Coordinates of C-alpha atoms in Angstrom, one line a residue:
Chain A
M12 CA -8.5 -81.1 35.6
K13 CA -5.4 -80.2 33.6
I14 CA -5.8 -77.6 30.8
L15 CA -3.8 -76.1 28.1
M16 CA -3.6 -72.2 28.7
K17 CA -1.6 -69.3 27.5
G18 CA 0.4 -67.7 30.4
N19 CA -1.4 -64.3 30.3
E20 CA -5.0 -66.0 30.3
A21 CA -4.1 -68.4 33.0
I22 CA -3.0 -65.4 35.2
A23 CA -6.3 -63.7 34.4
E24 CA -8.1 -66.9 35.3
A25 CA -6.4 -67.4 38.5
A26 CA -7.1 -63.6 39.6
L27 CA -10.8 -64.4 38.9
R28 CA -10.7 -67.5 41.1
A29 CA -8.9 -65.4 43.7
G30 CA -12.0 -63.2 43.9
C31 CA -10.7 -60.2 41.6
E32 CA -13.8 -58.0 41.5
C33 CA -12.2 -54.9 39.3
F34 CA -9.8 -55.0 36.5
F35 CA -8.4 -51.7 35.0
G36 CA -5.9 -52.0 32.2
Y37 CA -4.5 -50.7 28.8
P38 CA -3.3 -52.9 25.9
I39 CA 0.3 -53.3 25.6
T40 CA 2.2 -56.4 24.1
P41 CA 3.1 -58.8 25.5
Q42 CA 0.5 -58.7 28.2
T43 CA -2.7 -58.0 26.2
E44 CA -4.4 -61.3 26.3
L45 CA -4.7 -60.7 30.1
L46 CA -6.8 -57.8 29.5
Q47 CA -8.9 -59.5 26.8
Y48 CA -9.5 -62.3 29.0
M49 CA -10.8 -60.1 31.8
A50 CA -13.0 -58.1 29.1
K51 CA -14.6 -61.3 28.3
K52 CA -15.1 -62.9 31.8
L53 CA -15.4 -60.0 34.4
L54 CA -18.2 -58.0 33.1
K55 CA -20.4 -61.1 32.8
S56 CA -19.7 -62.1 36.3
G57 CA -20.8 -58.7 37.7
G58 CA -17.3 -57.3 38.2
V59 CA -16.0 -54.1 37.0
F60 CA -13.7 -54.1 33.8
I61 CA -12.4 -50.7 32.2
Q62 CA -10.0 -50.3 29.4
A63 CA -8.5 -47.0 30.7
E64 CA -7.4 -44.2 28.5
S65 CA -3.8 -44.8 29.7
E66 CA -1.8 -46.8 32.3
V67 CA -2.0 -43.7 34.3
G68 CA -5.7 -43.8 34.4
A69 CA -5.8 -47.5 35.0
I70 CA -3.6 -47.7 38.1
N71 CA -5.4 -44.5 39.5
M72 CA -8.9 -46.2 39.0
A73 CA -7.4 -49.3 40.7
Y74 CA -6.4 -47.1 43.6
G75 CA -9.9 -45.7 43.8
A76 CA -11.5 -49.3 43.7
S77 CA -9.0 -50.5 46.1
S78 CA -9.8 -47.8 48.4
C79 CA -13.3 -49.1 48.5
G80 CA -12.2 -52.4 49.8
K81 CA -12.5 -54.3 46.4
R82 CA -10.0 -56.9 45.1
V83 CA -8.3 -55.0 42.3
M84 CA -5.8 -56.1 39.5
T85 CA -4.2 -54.1 36.8
S86 CA -1.5 -55.3 34.3
S87 CA 0.8 -53.8 31.8
S88 CA 4.4 -54.3 30.5
G89 CA 7.7 -52.3 31.1
P90 CA 6.8 -49.0 29.4
G91 CA 3.3 -49.1 30.9
I92 CA 4.6 -50.0 34.3
S93 CA 6.8 -47.0 34.1
L94 CA 3.7 -44.9 33.7
K95 CA 1.9 -46.7 36.6
Q96 CA 4.9 -46.0 39.0
E97 CA 3.1 -42.7 40.3
G98 CA 0.1 -44.8 41.1
I99 CA 2.0 -47.7 42.7
S100 CA 3.8 -45.1 45.0
Y101 CA 0.3 -43.7 46.1
L102 CA -1.0 -47.2 46.7
A103 CA 2.0 -48.2 48.8
G104 CA 1.7 -44.7 50.7
A105 CA -2.0 -45.1 51.3
E106 CA -1.4 -48.9 52.1
L107 CA -3.9 -50.1 49.6
P108 CA -3.8 -53.7 48.4
C109 CA -3.5 -54.1 44.6
V110 CA -2.1 -56.9 42.3
I111 CA -0.1 -55.7 39.5
V112 CA 1.0 -57.9 36.6
N113 CA 4.1 -56.9 34.8
I114 CA 4.8 -59.1 31.7
M115 CA 8.2 -57.6 30.8
R116 CA 9.5 -56.8 27.4
G117 CA 12.8 -55.4 26.1
G118 CA 13.9 -51.8 27.2
P119 CA 15.0 -49.1 27.7
G120 CA 12.5 -46.8 25.9
L121 CA 10.3 -48.6 23.6
G122 CA 12.7 -51.5 23.5
N123 CA 11.0 -54.3 21.9
I124 CA 8.1 -56.9 22.6
N125 CA 10.4 -59.8 23.2
A126 CA 10.9 -61.8 26.4
A127 CA 13.3 -60.0 28.7
Q128 CA 13.9 -59.2 32.3
S129 CA 14.4 -55.6 32.0
D130 CA 12.3 -54.4 34.8
Y131 CA 14.0 -56.1 37.9
L132 CA 15.4 -52.9 39.4
Q133 CA 12.1 -51.0 38.8
A134 CA 10.1 -53.6 40.4
T135 CA 12.3 -54.3 43.4
K136 CA 13.8 -51.0 44.2
G137 CA 10.6 -49.0 44.7
G138 CA 10.4 -47.6 41.3
G139 CA 8.2 -44.7 42.2
H140 CA 9.0 -42.0 44.7
G141 CA 9.5 -42.6 48.3
D142 CA 10.6 -45.4 50.9
Y143 CA 8.4 -48.1 49.8
K144 CA 8.4 -51.8 48.7
V145 CA 6.3 -54.0 46.7
I146 CA 6.2 -57.7 47.2
V147 CA 7.4 -59.1 43.8
F148 CA 6.8 -62.6 42.5
A149 CA 8.7 -64.1 39.7
P150 CA 7.0 -67.3 38.4
S151 CA 9.1 -69.6 36.2
S152 CA 6.1 -71.6 34.7
V153 CA 2.6 -70.8 33.8
Q154 CA 1.4 -73.3 36.7
E155 CA 3.6 -71.4 39.2
A156 CA 2.2 -68.0 37.8
V157 CA -1.4 -69.2 38.5
E158 CA -0.4 -70.3 42.2
L159 CA 1.4 -67.0 42.9
T160 CA -1.4 -64.8 41.4
M161 CA -3.8 -66.3 44.0
K162 CA -1.4 -65.9 46.7
A163 CA -0.8 -62.2 45.5
F164 CA -4.3 -61.4 46.2
D165 CA -4.2 -62.9 49.7
L166 CA -0.8 -61.2 50.7
A167 CA -1.9 -57.8 49.1
D168 CA -4.9 -57.8 51.7
K169 CA -3.0 -59.3 54.5
Y170 CA -0.2 -56.7 54.3
R171 CA -2.4 -53.7 52.7
N172 CA 0.4 -53.5 50.1
P173 CA 0.7 -53.8 46.3
V174 CA 2.0 -57.1 45.0
M175 CA 3.6 -57.5 41.5
I176 CA 3.5 -60.6 39.4
L177 CA 6.8 -60.2 37.3
G178 CA 6.9 -62.4 34.3
D179 CA 8.5 -62.0 30.9
G180 CA 6.8 -62.1 27.5
M181 CA 7.7 -65.7 27.2
L182 CA 5.8 -66.6 30.2
G183 CA 2.8 -64.5 29.1
Q184 CA 2.9 -65.9 25.6
M185 CA 3.4 -69.4 26.0
M186 CA 1.1 -72.3 26.3
E187 CA 1.4 -74.8 29.2
V188 CA -0.7 -77.5 30.9
V189 CA -2.0 -76.0 34.2
E190 CA -4.4 -77.3 36.8
F191 CA -6.3 -75.0 39.0
D192 CA -7.0 -76.0 42.7
D193 CA -10.6 -76.2 43.0
S194 CA -10.4 -76.3 46.8
Y195 CA -8.8 -72.8 46.8
Q196 CA -10.8 -70.3 48.7
P197 CA -9.8 -66.6 48.6
Q198 CA -8.9 -65.4 52.2
K199 CA -11.6 -63.2 53.3
V200 CA -10.1 -60.4 55.2
E201 CA -11.9 -57.6 57.0
K202 CA -11.2 -54.1 55.8
P203 CA -12.2 -51.7 58.5
W204 CA -10.3 -49.0 56.7
A205 CA -12.3 -49.4 53.5
V206 CA -14.0 -46.3 52.1
T207 CA -17.7 -47.2 51.5
G208 CA -19.7 -43.9 51.9
D209 CA -21.5 -45.3 54.9
R210 CA -22.5 -42.4 57.1
K211 CA -23.5 -44.3 60.2
R212 CA -19.8 -44.6 61.3
E213 CA -16.8 -42.6 61.9
K214 CA -15.7 -41.2 58.6
R215 CA -12.8 -43.0 56.6
V216 CA -10.1 -41.4 54.4
T217 CA -7.6 -43.1 52.1
N218 CA -4.5 -40.9 51.8
S219 CA -0.8 -40.8 51.4
L220 CA -0.2 -37.2 52.6
Y221 CA 1.4 -36.6 56.0
I222 CA 2.3 -32.9 55.8
V223 CA 4.0 -32.6 59.2
P224 CA 7.6 -34.1 58.9
E225 CA 7.3 -35.9 62.2
E226 CA 4.1 -37.6 61.0
L227 CA 5.6 -38.6 57.7
E228 CA 8.6 -40.0 59.4
K229 CA 6.3 -42.0 61.8
H230 CA 4.4 -43.2 58.8
N231 CA 7.6 -44.2 56.9
L232 CA 8.9 -46.0 60.1
K233 CA 5.6 -47.9 60.4
L234 CA 5.9 -49.0 56.7
R235 CA 9.4 -50.1 57.5
E236 CA 8.2 -52.3 60.4
K237 CA 5.5 -53.8 57.9
Y238 CA 8.2 -54.6 55.3
K239 CA 10.4 -56.2 57.9
K240 CA 7.6 -58.5 58.8
I241 CA 7.2 -59.3 55.0
K242 CA 10.8 -60.0 54.8
E243 CA 10.7 -62.4 57.9
N244 CA 7.6 -64.3 56.7
E245 CA 7.4 -64.3 53.0
V246 CA 10.5 -65.1 51.3
M247 CA 10.1 -67.9 48.8
V248 CA 13.2 -69.6 47.0
E249 CA 13.7 -72.9 45.1
E250 CA 16.9 -74.8 45.7
Y251 CA 17.7 -77.2 43.2
L252 CA 20.6 -79.7 43.6
A253 CA 22.4 -76.9 45.5
D254 CA 23.0 -79.0 48.7
D255 CA 26.4 -80.5 47.5
A256 CA 27.0 -78.0 44.6
R257 CA 30.4 -76.3 44.4
V258 CA 29.2 -73.8 42.0
I259 CA 25.8 -72.1 42.6
F260 CA 23.8 -70.6 39.6
V261 CA 21.4 -67.9 40.4
S262 CA 18.7 -67.0 38.3
F263 CA 14.9 -65.9 38.4
G264 CA 11.8 -66.6 36.4
M265 CA 11.6 -68.2 32.8
C266 CA 15.5 -67.7 32.6
A267 CA 15.9 -69.9 35.7
R268 CA 14.1 -72.8 33.8
I269 CA 16.9 -72.5 31.1
V270 CA 19.5 -72.5 33.8
K271 CA 17.9 -75.6 35.4
S272 CA 18.4 -77.6 32.1
A273 CA 21.9 -76.4 32.1
V274 CA 22.5 -77.5 35.5
N275 CA 21.0 -81.1 34.7
R276 CA 23.3 -81.3 31.8
L277 CA 26.4 -80.2 33.6
R278 CA 25.5 -82.8 36.4
Q279 CA 25.3 -85.5 33.9
G280 CA 28.9 -84.3 32.9
G281 CA 30.0 -84.8 36.6
E282 CA 30.0 -81.2 37.5
K283 CA 28.6 -80.3 40.9
V284 CA 26.4 -77.5 40.2
G285 CA 23.2 -76.2 41.6
L286 CA 20.6 -73.5 41.1
V287 CA 19.2 -71.1 43.8
R288 CA 16.1 -69.5 42.3
P289 CA 14.5 -66.5 44.0
I290 CA 10.6 -66.8 43.7
T291 CA 10.1 -63.7 45.7
L292 CA 12.5 -60.9 44.2
W293 CA 11.4 -58.7 47.1
P294 CA 11.9 -59.9 49.6
F295 CA 15.2 -61.3 48.2
P296 CA 16.3 -64.5 49.7
E297 CA 19.5 -63.0 51.3
N298 CA 19.9 -65.6 54.1
E299 CA 19.5 -68.6 51.7
L300 CA 22.2 -67.3 49.4
K301 CA 24.4 -66.1 52.5
S302 CA 24.3 -69.7 53.8
Y303 CA 25.6 -71.2 50.4
A304 CA 28.4 -68.4 50.4
S305 CA 29.3 -69.4 53.9
K306 CA 29.8 -73.1 52.8
E307 CA 33.6 -74.1 52.2
E308 CA 32.9 -76.4 49.2
V309 CA 31.2 -73.6 47.3
E310 CA 33.8 -72.1 44.9
F311 CA 31.8 -69.3 43.3
F312 CA 28.2 -68.2 42.0
I313 CA 27.1 -67.4 38.6
D314 CA 24.1 -65.0 38.0
I315 CA 22.2 -65.7 34.8
E316 CA 19.6 -63.0 33.7
M317 CA 17.9 -61.9 30.5
N318 CA 19.3 -58.3 31.1
L319 CA 22.7 -56.9 32.0
G320 CA 22.8 -57.8 35.6
Q321 CA 20.0 -56.1 37.3
M322 CA 19.8 -58.6 40.2
L323 CA 23.7 -59.0 40.4
E324 CA 23.8 -56.3 43.1
D325 CA 21.3 -58.2 45.3
V326 CA 23.2 -61.4 44.8
K327 CA 26.5 -59.8 45.7
L328 CA 25.0 -58.1 48.7
S329 CA 23.8 -61.4 50.0
V330 CA 27.0 -63.3 49.2
E331 CA 28.8 -60.4 51.3
G332 CA 32.1 -60.9 49.3
K333 CA 32.6 -64.4 50.7
K334 CA 32.7 -65.7 47.2
T335 CA 33.0 -64.3 43.7
V336 CA 29.9 -63.7 41.7
H337 CA 30.2 -64.1 37.9
F338 CA 27.6 -62.8 35.7
Y339 CA 26.3 -63.9 32.2
G340 CA 23.3 -62.3 30.6
R341 CA 21.6 -61.7 27.2
T342 CA 19.6 -58.5 26.7
G343 CA 17.4 -57.0 24.0
G344 CA 15.0 -59.7 24.0
M345 CA 17.6 -62.4 23.5
V346 CA 17.3 -65.6 25.5
P347 CA 20.3 -67.6 26.8
T348 CA 20.7 -71.2 25.6
I349 CA 21.6 -74.0 27.6
Q350 CA 24.8 -74.4 25.5
E351 CA 25.8 -70.8 26.2
I352 CA 25.3 -71.2 29.9
M353 CA 27.3 -74.4 29.9
D354 CA 30.0 -72.8 27.9
F355 CA 30.3 -69.9 30.2
Y356 CA 30.4 -72.2 33.2
Y357 CA 33.4 -74.1 31.5
S358 CA 35.2 -70.9 30.7
L359 CA 35.2 -70.2 34.4
K360 CA 36.4 -73.6 35.5
K361 CA 39.5 -73.4 33.2
Chain B
M32 CA -34.5 -20.8 61.7
G33 CA -31.1 -19.1 62.1
F34 CA -27.9 -19.3 60.0
K35 CA -25.9 -22.3 61.1
R36 CA -23.2 -24.6 60.1
P37 CA -24.3 -27.5 57.9
E38 CA -24.3 -30.6 59.7
C39 CA -22.0 -32.5 57.1
L40 CA -19.3 -29.9 57.8
T41 CA -16.7 -30.8 60.6
K42 CA -15.9 -28.1 63.2
E43 CA -12.4 -28.1 61.8
S44 CA -11.1 -24.4 61.0
M45 CA -10.3 -24.3 57.2
H46 CA -6.7 -23.7 56.3
Y47 CA -7.7 -21.5 53.2
C48 CA -6.3 -18.0 52.9
P49 CA -8.5 -15.0 54.0
G50 CA -11.2 -14.3 51.4
C51 CA -10.6 -17.5 49.4
G52 CA -13.6 -18.9 47.6
H53 CA -13.0 -22.6 48.7
G54 CA -14.8 -21.9 51.8
I55 CA -18.0 -20.8 50.2
I56 CA -17.9 -23.6 47.6
H57 CA -17.4 -26.2 50.5
R58 CA -20.4 -24.7 52.1
L59 CA -22.6 -25.1 49.2
I60 CA -21.8 -28.7 48.7
A61 CA -22.6 -29.2 52.4
E62 CA -25.9 -27.4 52.1
V63 CA -26.9 -29.5 49.1
I64 CA -25.9 -32.6 50.9
D65 CA -27.6 -31.8 54.1
E66 CA -30.9 -30.9 52.2
D67 CA -31.1 -33.6 49.7
Y68 CA -28.9 -36.5 50.7
K69 CA -28.9 -36.7 54.6
E70 CA -29.3 -40.6 54.3
N71 CA -27.1 -41.4 51.3
K72 CA -23.8 -42.9 51.1
I73 CA -21.3 -40.2 50.2
I74 CA -17.9 -40.4 48.8
G75 CA -15.6 -37.4 48.0
V76 CA -12.3 -37.6 46.0
A77 CA -10.0 -35.1 47.1
P78 CA -7.3 -33.5 44.9
V79 CA -3.7 -32.2 45.1
G80 CA -3.6 -28.3 45.3
C81 CA -5.3 -25.9 47.6
A82 CA -8.1 -28.3 48.6
V83 CA -5.8 -30.9 49.5
F84 CA -7.2 -31.1 52.9
I85 CA -10.9 -31.0 52.0
Y86 CA -11.4 -34.3 53.7
D87 CA -10.7 -32.7 57.0
Y88 CA -13.6 -30.5 56.6
F89 CA -16.4 -32.9 55.8
N90 CA -17.6 -35.6 58.0
F91 CA -18.0 -38.3 55.2
D92 CA -15.6 -40.5 53.5
F93 CA -12.8 -39.4 51.1
V94 CA -10.4 -40.9 48.7
A95 CA -7.3 -38.6 48.3
A96 CA -6.2 -38.8 44.7
A97 CA -2.9 -38.1 43.0
H98 CA -2.4 -34.7 41.2
G99 CA -4.8 -34.7 38.2
R100 CA -6.1 -38.2 38.9
A101 CA -9.1 -37.4 40.9
T102 CA -11.4 -38.3 38.1
A103 CA -9.7 -41.6 37.4
A104 CA -10.0 -42.5 41.2
A105 CA -13.5 -41.4 41.1
T106 CA -14.3 -43.7 38.3
G107 CA -12.9 -46.6 40.4
V108 CA -14.7 -45.5 43.5
K109 CA -18.2 -45.0 41.7
R110 CA -17.8 -48.3 39.7
S111 CA -17.1 -50.0 42.9
I112 CA -20.0 -48.4 44.9
P113 CA -22.6 -47.3 42.5
D114 CA -25.2 -46.2 44.8
A115 CA -23.1 -43.7 46.5
L116 CA -23.1 -40.0 45.7
V117 CA -19.5 -39.5 44.5
F118 CA -17.9 -36.1 43.6
S119 CA -14.3 -35.2 42.8
Y120 CA -13.3 -31.7 43.9
Q121 CA -10.5 -30.2 41.7
G122 CA -8.6 -27.1 41.0
D123 CA -7.8 -25.9 37.5
G124 CA -4.2 -27.0 37.4
D125 CA -5.4 -30.4 38.6
I126 CA -8.4 -31.1 36.3
A127 CA -7.3 -28.8 33.3
A128 CA -3.7 -29.7 32.8
I129 CA -2.4 -32.8 34.4
G130 CA -5.7 -34.4 34.7
T131 CA -7.1 -33.5 31.1
S132 CA -6.8 -36.9 29.8
E133 CA -8.5 -38.3 32.8
V134 CA -11.5 -35.9 32.9
I135 CA -12.0 -36.1 29.1
H136 CA -12.2 -40.0 29.2
A137 CA -14.3 -40.2 32.4
A138 CA -16.8 -37.9 30.8
T139 CA -16.8 -39.7 27.6
R140 CA -17.4 -43.1 29.3
G141 CA -20.2 -41.3 31.1
E142 CA -19.0 -42.1 34.5
N143 CA -21.7 -41.3 36.9
F144 CA -20.0 -38.8 39.2
T145 CA -19.9 -35.1 39.5
A146 CA -16.6 -33.1 38.9
I147 CA -16.7 -29.8 41.0
F148 CA -13.9 -27.8 39.2
V149 CA -12.7 -24.7 41.0
N150 CA -11.2 -22.3 38.6
N151 CA -9.2 -19.4 39.9
G152 CA -6.7 -19.1 36.9
V153 CA -3.6 -19.9 38.8
Y154 CA -1.6 -22.7 40.5
A155 CA -2.4 -21.3 43.9
M156 CA -0.8 -23.8 46.3
T157 CA 2.6 -23.8 44.6
G158 CA 2.7 -20.1 44.7
G159 CA 0.8 -18.5 41.8
Q160 CA 2.0 -20.0 38.6
M161 CA 0.2 -19.8 35.3
A162 CA -2.5 -22.3 34.9
P163 CA -4.1 -23.6 31.7
T164 CA -7.0 -21.3 32.7
T165 CA -4.9 -18.1 33.2
I166 CA -6.6 -15.5 30.9
P167 CA -4.6 -13.6 28.3
G168 CA -2.7 -10.7 29.7
Q169 CA -2.8 -12.0 33.2
V170 CA 0.4 -11.7 35.2
T171 CA 1.6 -14.7 37.1
V172 CA 4.9 -15.7 38.7
S173 CA 5.5 -17.9 35.7
S174 CA 4.1 -15.4 33.1
P175 CA 5.7 -12.4 34.5
Y176 CA 5.1 -10.3 31.4
G177 CA 1.4 -11.3 31.3
R178 CA 0.1 -14.4 29.2
D179 CA 0.6 -13.9 25.7
P180 CA -1.3 -16.2 23.6
K181 CA 1.3 -16.1 20.8
V182 CA 3.9 -17.3 23.4
Q183 CA 2.0 -19.3 26.0
G184 CA -1.1 -20.1 24.0
Y185 CA -4.7 -19.6 25.0
H186 CA -6.7 -20.3 28.1
I187 CA -8.6 -23.6 28.1
K188 CA -12.3 -23.8 28.1
L189 CA -12.9 -27.2 29.6
C190 CA -16.6 -26.8 30.0
E191 CA -17.1 -26.2 26.2
M192 CA -14.8 -29.0 25.4
L193 CA -17.0 -31.4 27.3
V194 CA -20.5 -30.3 26.1
P195 CA -20.3 -32.4 22.9
L196 CA -19.4 -35.6 24.5
D197 CA -22.3 -38.1 24.6
G198 CA -21.5 -39.4 28.1
V199 CA -21.9 -35.9 29.6
A200 CA -25.1 -35.3 31.4
F201 CA -24.6 -31.8 32.9
V202 CA -22.2 -28.9 32.3
A203 CA -22.3 -25.6 34.1
R204 CA -20.0 -22.7 34.6
T205 CA -21.1 -20.7 37.6
S206 CA -19.3 -18.1 40.0
I207 CA -19.1 -17.1 43.6
H208 CA -18.4 -13.4 43.2
N209 CA -21.7 -12.1 44.4
L210 CA -24.8 -13.5 46.3
K211 CA -26.9 -14.1 43.0
N212 CA -24.1 -16.3 41.4
I213 CA -23.5 -17.9 44.7
E214 CA -27.1 -19.0 44.7
F215 CA -26.8 -20.1 41.0
T216 CA -23.7 -22.2 42.0
K217 CA -25.7 -24.0 44.6
K218 CA -28.4 -24.7 42.2
A219 CA -26.2 -26.1 39.6
I220 CA -24.5 -28.5 42.4
K221 CA -28.1 -29.5 43.3
R222 CA -29.0 -30.3 39.7
A223 CA -25.6 -32.3 38.9
F224 CA -26.2 -34.5 42.0
E225 CA -29.7 -35.0 41.0
L226 CA -28.6 -36.1 37.5
Q227 CA -25.9 -38.3 39.0
M228 CA -28.5 -40.2 41.4
N229 CA -30.7 -40.5 38.3
N230 CA -27.7 -42.3 36.5
E231 CA -27.7 -39.8 33.7
G232 CA -23.9 -39.7 33.2
F233 CA -21.1 -37.4 33.8
S234 CA -21.5 -34.0 35.4
I235 CA -19.3 -31.1 35.8
I236 CA -19.7 -27.7 37.4
E237 CA -16.9 -25.1 36.8
V238 CA -16.9 -22.6 39.6
L239 CA -15.2 -19.3 38.8
S240 CA -13.5 -18.5 41.9
N241 CA -10.9 -16.0 43.4
C242 CA -7.4 -16.2 44.8
P243 CA -6.7 -12.9 46.8
T244 CA -3.1 -14.1 47.9
N245 CA -1.8 -14.9 44.3
W246 CA -3.7 -12.2 42.5
G247 CA -2.2 -9.6 44.9
L248 CA -5.8 -8.2 45.8
S249 CA -7.9 -7.9 48.6
P250 CA -10.9 -10.2 49.0
C251 CA -13.3 -7.6 47.7
E252 CA -11.0 -6.4 44.9
S253 CA -10.6 -10.1 43.8
M254 CA -14.3 -10.6 43.6
K255 CA -14.6 -7.5 41.5
R256 CA -11.8 -8.9 39.4
I257 CA -13.9 -11.9 38.5
E258 CA -16.7 -9.6 37.5
N259 CA -14.6 -7.1 35.5
E260 CA -12.1 -9.3 34.0
V261 CA -12.5 -13.0 34.3
L262 CA -16.2 -13.1 33.0
K263 CA -14.9 -11.5 29.7
Y264 CA -13.3 -14.7 29.0
Y265 CA -15.4 -17.2 30.7
S266 CA -19.2 -17.0 30.2
L267 CA -21.7 -18.3 32.9
G268 CA -24.6 -20.6 32.4
I269 CA -26.0 -24.1 32.2
F270 CA -24.3 -25.4 28.9
K271 CA -25.8 -29.0 29.0
D272 CA -28.6 -30.6 31.0
K273 CA -29.5 -34.0 29.6
G274 CA -32.6 -34.2 31.6
R275 CA -34.1 -30.9 30.2
G276 CA -32.8 -31.2 26.7
I277 CA -30.3 -28.4 27.1

């Protein structure tokens, strides 16, 4: 059945269908409807909902509940995610699953509450202290946000790692038609590490402290192996009209939808352009971009973002200098228009 | 019946400095659990600070929290497993400085777990810096001229702050500087756990403890310092007991 839902609420509903048992959050625009939806639904279904005193409190409650083997979610936006970084580092260090939603707003500092992609670097490069990675999904529609949220819970459990849904204010606030897959069943994962207080077995401890340097290095190398496995298995990317393209646009999230419209219009005008849209921002689709960079007919790349080029380094690293990568972005909560993107393209073709 | 090691303590040698109070407080918790909660689910929440390795000394489950966040983590734990006996174990830097917000709100929400708050008046693990609980005049490495309330402000009295909150079931300040007070501490832990298991709300025991290493005193002198100096600023007693109308 198709229903009309606001992005934030659709993500919350998807989480509930994915078996989310505990939600800890703190209000911040533009993600607050997610928290409100959880407040309405989770307590009634016997789950745990707490509006925490702060984002710091919320992420550490999530840490505690995840330690107990529960399916846990927390959500916020830029400034709140900055506060959660400490807890995210601990979750990654202790190898605890958790789904974290970041509906981005403009930054730095208080910035504003408009749609922006200002947290790419924070989300994909660790954000908190230490050598760790978070799986980052960047949906470009409410329907995709629903599907990725469900997948996020399964992957968080599978890899014992935090997974972030990185949307922007537009995705959180807009209403779109969505369809929930009623046949979806959350994957049941054994958690032989979960702290339950049971005293009839060996004790269990969730922890990220390895005081002996050799042991911490061993732990970090083990994490690296896990991240390698994630990179091998979990990359998701959409390639749109890119097969025969001479110019490849790269863009993620809602911004990529605008680029897609620009690609369609440019194609109508006879321009051979295509779009590569990373769905997972980490792991980044390096190999896919590299293969386009190696094609003789590809002249150059254009990276379009709603920031000042936070993904640009990843695109350039993937292209490995084989082709030029141009950048066009709007910041401060401004959204690029189809016309702007087309004009930028034509200015490069001159 | 002879004096023996409580069953819920492991055989691990503790890393604490000679004469430190943590060993005594660990033992008291272990005795209470052995006596009253042999069959219960138990989950401890470990702090950052001197007691960071507490999970090595007990043979039940632990969650190791970030500095100051033990009461937030314990909230997540207890809400997930409501029938478990849950306690956080935290130093003064942990619970009364960086974790002030977490403890006040856990208490306000009436979270049904027990915080064991060990107050030795310094940040001991990092080398004896001034804590929020450092008493006026006390010399530490970061208050080298003695804590001057006009400059560094006053010492925090966390227990007194928590008493008026409706979610709080039990508040006590105890000490371990002599046998009588060690017994009193054990009784307070017993009562707090009892109220927790009766779902009465948040409980906290502030235990005045010593730090011979950072105080620059022998273990015996450090116990006398609690008696002669610390008690002037921190009164002992049960400040709140919801079950008994205190």
